[in-house]
Short mmCIF file of C-alpha atoms in Angstrom, two decimals:
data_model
loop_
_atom_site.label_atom_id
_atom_site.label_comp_id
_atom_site.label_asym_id
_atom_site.label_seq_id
_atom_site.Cartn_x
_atom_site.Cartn_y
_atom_site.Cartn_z
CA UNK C 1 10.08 -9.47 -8.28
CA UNK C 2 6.54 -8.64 -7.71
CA UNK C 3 6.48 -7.99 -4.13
CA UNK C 4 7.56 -4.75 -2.42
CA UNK C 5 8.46 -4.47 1.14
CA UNK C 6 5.93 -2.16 3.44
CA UNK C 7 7.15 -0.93 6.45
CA UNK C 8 4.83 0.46 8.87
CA UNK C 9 5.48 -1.95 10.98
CA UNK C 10 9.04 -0.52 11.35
CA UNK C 11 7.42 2.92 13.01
CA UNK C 12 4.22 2.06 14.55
CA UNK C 13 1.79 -0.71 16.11
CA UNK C 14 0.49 -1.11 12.60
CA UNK C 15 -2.35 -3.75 11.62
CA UNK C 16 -5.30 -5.72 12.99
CA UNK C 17 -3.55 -9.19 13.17
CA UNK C 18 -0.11 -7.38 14.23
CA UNK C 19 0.57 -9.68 17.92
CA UNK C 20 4.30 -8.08 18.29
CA UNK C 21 4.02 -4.28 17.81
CA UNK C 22 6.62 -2.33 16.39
CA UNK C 23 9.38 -4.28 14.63
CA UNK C 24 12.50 -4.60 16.80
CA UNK C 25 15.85 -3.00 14.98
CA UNK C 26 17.23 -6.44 14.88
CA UNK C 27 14.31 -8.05 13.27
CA UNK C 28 14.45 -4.88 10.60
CA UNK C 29 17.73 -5.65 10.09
CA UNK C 30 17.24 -9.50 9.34
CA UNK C 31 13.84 -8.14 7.18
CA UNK C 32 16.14 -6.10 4.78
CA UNK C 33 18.64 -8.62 4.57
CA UNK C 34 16.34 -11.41 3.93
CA UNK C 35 14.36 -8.88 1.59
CA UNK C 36 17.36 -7.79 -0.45
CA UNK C 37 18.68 -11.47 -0.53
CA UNK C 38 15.47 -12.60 -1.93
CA UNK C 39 15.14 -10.37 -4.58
CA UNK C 40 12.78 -7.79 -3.04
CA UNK C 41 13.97 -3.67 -4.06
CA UNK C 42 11.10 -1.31 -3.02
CA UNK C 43 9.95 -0.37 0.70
CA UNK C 44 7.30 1.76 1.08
CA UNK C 45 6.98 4.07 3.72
CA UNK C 46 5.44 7.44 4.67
CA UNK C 47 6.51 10.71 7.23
CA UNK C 48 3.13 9.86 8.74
CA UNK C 49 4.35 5.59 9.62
CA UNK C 50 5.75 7.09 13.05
CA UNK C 51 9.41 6.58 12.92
CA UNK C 52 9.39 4.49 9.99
CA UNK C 53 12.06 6.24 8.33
CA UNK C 54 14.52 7.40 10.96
CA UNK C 55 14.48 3.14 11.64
CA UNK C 56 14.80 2.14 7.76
CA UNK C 57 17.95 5.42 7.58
CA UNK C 58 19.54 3.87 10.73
CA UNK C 59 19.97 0.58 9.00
CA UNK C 60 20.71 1.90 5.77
CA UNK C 61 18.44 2.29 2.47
CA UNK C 62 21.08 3.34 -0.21
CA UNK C 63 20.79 1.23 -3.25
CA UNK C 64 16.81 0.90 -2.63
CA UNK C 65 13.90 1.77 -4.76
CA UNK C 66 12.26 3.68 -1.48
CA UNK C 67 8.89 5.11 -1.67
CA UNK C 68 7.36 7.31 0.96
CA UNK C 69 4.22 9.97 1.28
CA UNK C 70 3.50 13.51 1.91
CA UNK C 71 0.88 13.91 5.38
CA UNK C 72 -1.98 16.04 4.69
CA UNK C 73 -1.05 19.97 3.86
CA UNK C 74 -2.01 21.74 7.36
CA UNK C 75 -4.19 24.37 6.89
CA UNK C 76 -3.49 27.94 6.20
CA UNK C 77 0.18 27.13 5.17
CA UNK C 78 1.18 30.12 3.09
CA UNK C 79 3.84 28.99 1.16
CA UNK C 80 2.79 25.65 0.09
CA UNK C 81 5.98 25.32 -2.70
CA UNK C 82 8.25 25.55 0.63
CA UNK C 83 6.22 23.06 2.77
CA UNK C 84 6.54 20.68 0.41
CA UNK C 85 10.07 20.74 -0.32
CA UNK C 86 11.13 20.80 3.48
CA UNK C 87 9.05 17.44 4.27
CA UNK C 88 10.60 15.88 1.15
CA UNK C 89 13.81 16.95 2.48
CA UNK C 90 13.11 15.85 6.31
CA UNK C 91 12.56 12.53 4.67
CA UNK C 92 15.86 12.15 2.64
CA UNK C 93 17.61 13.40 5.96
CA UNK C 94 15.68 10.68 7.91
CA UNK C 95 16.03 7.73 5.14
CA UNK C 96 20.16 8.67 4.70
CA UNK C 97 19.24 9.29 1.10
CA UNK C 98 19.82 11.64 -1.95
CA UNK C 99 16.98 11.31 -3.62
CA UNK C 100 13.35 8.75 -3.51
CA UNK C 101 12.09 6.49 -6.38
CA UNK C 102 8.51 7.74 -5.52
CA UNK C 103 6.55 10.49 -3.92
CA UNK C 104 3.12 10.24 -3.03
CA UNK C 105 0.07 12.66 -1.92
CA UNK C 106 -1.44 10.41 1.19
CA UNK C 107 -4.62 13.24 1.02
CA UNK C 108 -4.68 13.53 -2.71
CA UNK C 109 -8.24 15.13 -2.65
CA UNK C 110 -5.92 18.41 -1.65
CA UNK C 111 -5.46 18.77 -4.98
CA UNK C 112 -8.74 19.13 -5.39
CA UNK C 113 -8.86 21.95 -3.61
CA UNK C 114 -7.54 26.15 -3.68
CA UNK C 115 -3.94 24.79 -2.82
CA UNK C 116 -4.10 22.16 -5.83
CA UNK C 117 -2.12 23.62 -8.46
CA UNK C 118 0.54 24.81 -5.69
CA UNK C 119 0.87 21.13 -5.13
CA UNK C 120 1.13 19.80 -8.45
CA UNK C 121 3.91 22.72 -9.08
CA UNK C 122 5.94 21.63 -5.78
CA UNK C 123 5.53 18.19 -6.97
CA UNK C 124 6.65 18.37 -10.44
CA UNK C 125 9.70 20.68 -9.09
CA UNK C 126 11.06 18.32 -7.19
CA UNK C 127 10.62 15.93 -10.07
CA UNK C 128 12.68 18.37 -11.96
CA UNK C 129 15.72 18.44 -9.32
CA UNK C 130 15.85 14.65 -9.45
CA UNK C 131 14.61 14.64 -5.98
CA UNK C 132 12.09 12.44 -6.99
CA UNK C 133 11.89 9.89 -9.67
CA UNK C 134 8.12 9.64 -9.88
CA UNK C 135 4.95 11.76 -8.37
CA UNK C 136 1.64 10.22 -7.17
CA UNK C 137 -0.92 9.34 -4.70
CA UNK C 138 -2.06 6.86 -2.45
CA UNK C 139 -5.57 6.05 -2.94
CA UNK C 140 -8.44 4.59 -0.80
CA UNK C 141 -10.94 4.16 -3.45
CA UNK C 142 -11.09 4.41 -7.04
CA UNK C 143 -13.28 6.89 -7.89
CA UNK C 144 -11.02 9.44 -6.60
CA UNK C 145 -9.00 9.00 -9.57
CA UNK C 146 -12.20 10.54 -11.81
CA UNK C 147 -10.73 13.72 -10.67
CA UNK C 148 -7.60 13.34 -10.03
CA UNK C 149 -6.10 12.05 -13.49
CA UNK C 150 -7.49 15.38 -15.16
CA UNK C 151 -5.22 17.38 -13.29
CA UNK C 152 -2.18 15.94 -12.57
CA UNK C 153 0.18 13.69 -14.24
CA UNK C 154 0.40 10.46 -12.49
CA UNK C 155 3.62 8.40 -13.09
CA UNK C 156 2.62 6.50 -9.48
CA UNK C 157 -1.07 5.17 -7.93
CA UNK C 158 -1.26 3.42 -4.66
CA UNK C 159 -4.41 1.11 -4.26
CA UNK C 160 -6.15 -1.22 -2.28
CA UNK C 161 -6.84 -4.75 -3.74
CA UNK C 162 -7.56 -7.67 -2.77
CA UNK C 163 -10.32 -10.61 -3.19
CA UNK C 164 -13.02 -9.29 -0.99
CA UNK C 165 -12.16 -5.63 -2.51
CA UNK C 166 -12.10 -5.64 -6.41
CA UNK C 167 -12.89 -1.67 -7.20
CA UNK C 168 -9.85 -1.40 -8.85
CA UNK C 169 -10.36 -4.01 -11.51
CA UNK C 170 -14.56 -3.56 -11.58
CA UNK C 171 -13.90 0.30 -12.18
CA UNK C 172 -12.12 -0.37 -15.08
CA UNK C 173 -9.12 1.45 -13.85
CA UNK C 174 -6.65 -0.72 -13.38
CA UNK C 175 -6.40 -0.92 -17.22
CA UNK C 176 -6.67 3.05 -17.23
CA UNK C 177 -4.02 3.42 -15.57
CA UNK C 178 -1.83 1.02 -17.15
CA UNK C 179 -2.74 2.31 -20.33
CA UNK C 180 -1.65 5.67 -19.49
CA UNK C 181 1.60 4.65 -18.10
CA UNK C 182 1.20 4.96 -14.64
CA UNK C 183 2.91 2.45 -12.25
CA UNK C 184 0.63 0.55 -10.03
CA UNK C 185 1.54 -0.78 -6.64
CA UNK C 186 -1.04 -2.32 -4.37
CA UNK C 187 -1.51 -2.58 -1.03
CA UNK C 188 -4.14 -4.73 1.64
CA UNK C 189 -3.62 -7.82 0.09
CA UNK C 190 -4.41 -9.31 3.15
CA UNK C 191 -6.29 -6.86 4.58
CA UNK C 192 -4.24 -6.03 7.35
CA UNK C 193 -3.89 -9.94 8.01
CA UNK C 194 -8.31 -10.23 8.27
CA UNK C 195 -8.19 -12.68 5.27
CA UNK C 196 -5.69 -15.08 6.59
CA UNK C 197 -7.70 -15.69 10.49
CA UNK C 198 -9.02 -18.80 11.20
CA UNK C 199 -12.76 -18.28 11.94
CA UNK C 200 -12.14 -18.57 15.55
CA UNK C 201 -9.86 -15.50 16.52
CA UNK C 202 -11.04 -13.53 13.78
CA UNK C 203 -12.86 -10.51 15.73
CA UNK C 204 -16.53 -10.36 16.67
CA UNK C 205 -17.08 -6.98 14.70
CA UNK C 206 -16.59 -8.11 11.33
CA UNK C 207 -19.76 -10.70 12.05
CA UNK C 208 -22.33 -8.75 10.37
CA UNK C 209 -20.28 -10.39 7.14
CA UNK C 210 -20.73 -14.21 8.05
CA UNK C 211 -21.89 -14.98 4.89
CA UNK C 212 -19.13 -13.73 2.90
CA UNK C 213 -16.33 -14.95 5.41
CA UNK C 214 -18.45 -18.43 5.32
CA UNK C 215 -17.89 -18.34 1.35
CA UNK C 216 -14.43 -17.66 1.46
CA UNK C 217 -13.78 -20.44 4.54
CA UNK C 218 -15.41 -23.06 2.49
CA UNK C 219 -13.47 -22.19 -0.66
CA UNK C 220 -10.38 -22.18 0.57
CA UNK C 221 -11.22 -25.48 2.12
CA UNK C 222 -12.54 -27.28 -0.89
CA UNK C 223 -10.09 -25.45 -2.86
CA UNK C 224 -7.12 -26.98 -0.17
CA UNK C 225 -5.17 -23.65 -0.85
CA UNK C 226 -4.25 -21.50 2.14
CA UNK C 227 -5.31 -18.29 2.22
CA UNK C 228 -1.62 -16.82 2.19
CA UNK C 229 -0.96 -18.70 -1.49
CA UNK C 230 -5.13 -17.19 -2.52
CA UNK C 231 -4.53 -13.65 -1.48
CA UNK C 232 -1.46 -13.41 -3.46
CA UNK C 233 -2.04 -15.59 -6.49
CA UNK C 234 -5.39 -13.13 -7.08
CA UNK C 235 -2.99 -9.96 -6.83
CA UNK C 236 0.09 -11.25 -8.73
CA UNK C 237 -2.04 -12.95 -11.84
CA UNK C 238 -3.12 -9.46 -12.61
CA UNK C 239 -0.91 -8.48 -15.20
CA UNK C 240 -1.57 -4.44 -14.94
CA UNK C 241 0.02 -4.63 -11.44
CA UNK C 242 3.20 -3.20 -11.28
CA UNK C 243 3.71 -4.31 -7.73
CA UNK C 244 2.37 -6.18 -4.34
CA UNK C 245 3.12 -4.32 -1.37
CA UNK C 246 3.16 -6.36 1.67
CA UNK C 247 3.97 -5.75 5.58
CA UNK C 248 5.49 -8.39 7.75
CA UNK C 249 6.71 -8.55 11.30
CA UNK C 250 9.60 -10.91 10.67
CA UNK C 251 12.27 -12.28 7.93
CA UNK C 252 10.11 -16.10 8.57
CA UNK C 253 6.40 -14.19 7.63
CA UNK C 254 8.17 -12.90 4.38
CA UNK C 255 9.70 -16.24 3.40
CA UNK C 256 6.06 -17.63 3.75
CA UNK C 257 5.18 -14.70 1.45
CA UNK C 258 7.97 -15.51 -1.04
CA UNK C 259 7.71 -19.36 -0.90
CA UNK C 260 3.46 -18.77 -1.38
CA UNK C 261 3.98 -16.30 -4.30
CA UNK C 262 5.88 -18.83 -6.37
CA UNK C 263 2.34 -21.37 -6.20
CA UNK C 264 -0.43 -21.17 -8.59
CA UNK C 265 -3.57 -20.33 -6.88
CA UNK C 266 -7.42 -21.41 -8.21
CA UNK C 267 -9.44 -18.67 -9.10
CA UNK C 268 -11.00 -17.18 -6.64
CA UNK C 269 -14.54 -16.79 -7.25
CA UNK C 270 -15.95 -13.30 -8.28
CA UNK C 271 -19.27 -13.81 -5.71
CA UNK C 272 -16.29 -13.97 -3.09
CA UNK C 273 -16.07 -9.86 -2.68
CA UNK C 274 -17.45 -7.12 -1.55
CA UNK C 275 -18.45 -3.05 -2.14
CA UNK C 276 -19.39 -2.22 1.69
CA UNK C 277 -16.89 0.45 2.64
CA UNK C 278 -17.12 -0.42 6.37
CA UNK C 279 -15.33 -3.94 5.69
CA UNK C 280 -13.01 -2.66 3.16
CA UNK C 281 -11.20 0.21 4.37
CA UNK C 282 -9.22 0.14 7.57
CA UNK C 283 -10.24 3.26 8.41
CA UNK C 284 -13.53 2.23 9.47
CA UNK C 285 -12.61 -0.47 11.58
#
């Protein structure tokens, strides 16, 4: 199975099209049933998703391939081997686990800088212990891997893609990464929920890209494929992803998911996408 479970909606008001706020414990408890049942076996998560993982350890994660994320390294922390170590173990403690399948730098450009190779060591340490099955970062565009790969061994990349935002394919390093043995799991599929709107609730800021939503509208209307069965079927055809990491507010949105990721999708058309920063990442919305 493809798709991976992400689960910010278990600790915060997380996403643009997100109607119900935080998940309710009982509708996380149906969600990992109906997830587990349905052959789903990696959450992601991260300490900076709120209370993500205090809510995924109080229903119980053993026997899970659970990924989470280091926050950014505050600055000035003088021993960086130590700060590392106690986050990864405030996470265990939180989750009601032993040990992670993944760990992942959600400010990998630290690396980058004086406290890099403190970092990497911490990282690699813990990797060691068995703390940690694999080490990586979460990435918001792909050029930041130009630097990253020469320093650090990545057995883990976390990247946006979907069929407005192609940089991981169009950079070529999708296939890089692939090729050196990294895992990939990707992430906005949906873009937060933007790409599955109707024209008429989606919001008035993301106007100044009529055209392209126009293109995509009339597509998916000639093509008579939602855009749930589009999204995915561009994601999952790509053979160099490892997984699809998708959030959901209930155990009926996933069985949409899992019901629309079993139908072959048309090709989406490559003039359908885009390289302005502003629409792709979140953070700019």
């Amino acid at each position: 199975m493809k798709l991976a479970l992400g689960t910010a909606q278990f600790g915060l008001n997380y996403g643009i099209s997100n109607s119900s706020g935080k998940i309710s414990k009982e509708n996380a408890v149906d969600l990992l049933s109906y997830a587990r049942c349905n052959g789903v076996e990696t959450l992601d998560t991260a300490i900076a998703y709120g209370d993500s993982e205090q809510a995924l350890g109080n229903i119980g994660v053993a026997g899970w391939q659970v990924i989470t994320k280091l926050p950014a390294l505050p600055e000035g922390e003088g021993d960086i081997e130590s700060w590392v170590e106690r986050q990864l173990q405030g996470s265990l403690s939180r989750l009601g686990v032993s040990n992670v399948y993944g760990l992942l730098l959600h400010r990998p450009q630290q690396l980058l800088e004086r406290s890099g190779p403190a970092l990497i060591h911490a990282l690699e340490r813990l990797k060691q212990q068995g703390l940690v099955e694999k080490i990586g970062a979460s990435i918001y565009q792909p050029e930041e891997l130009d630097s990253l790969v020469d320093i650090m061994g990545l057995d883990l990349i976390q990247a946006p893609l979907n069929v407005f935002d192609r940089r991981l394919i169009d950079s070529g390093w999708l296939a890089r990464l692939k090729d050196q043995g990294a895992e990939v799991h990707v992430r906005s599929v949906f873009m937060q929920g933007l790409l599955l709107m109707p024209a008429t609730v989606r919001p008035e800021k993301f106007m100044r890209w009529q055209k392209l939503w126009a293109e995509w509208d009339s597509w998916l209307a000639l093509s008579k494929v939602d855009p749930v069965t589009a999204c995915l079927g561009f994601v999952l055809s790509e053979p160099c992803v490892d997984k699809v990491i998708v959030g959901v507010e209930s155990a009926m949105q996933l069985e949409t998911i899992i019901k629309a990721s079993a139908v072959m999708s048309p090709k989406v058309p490559a003039s359908i996408s885009s390289l302005d920063i502003d629409l792709l990442n979140p953070a700019r919305w």
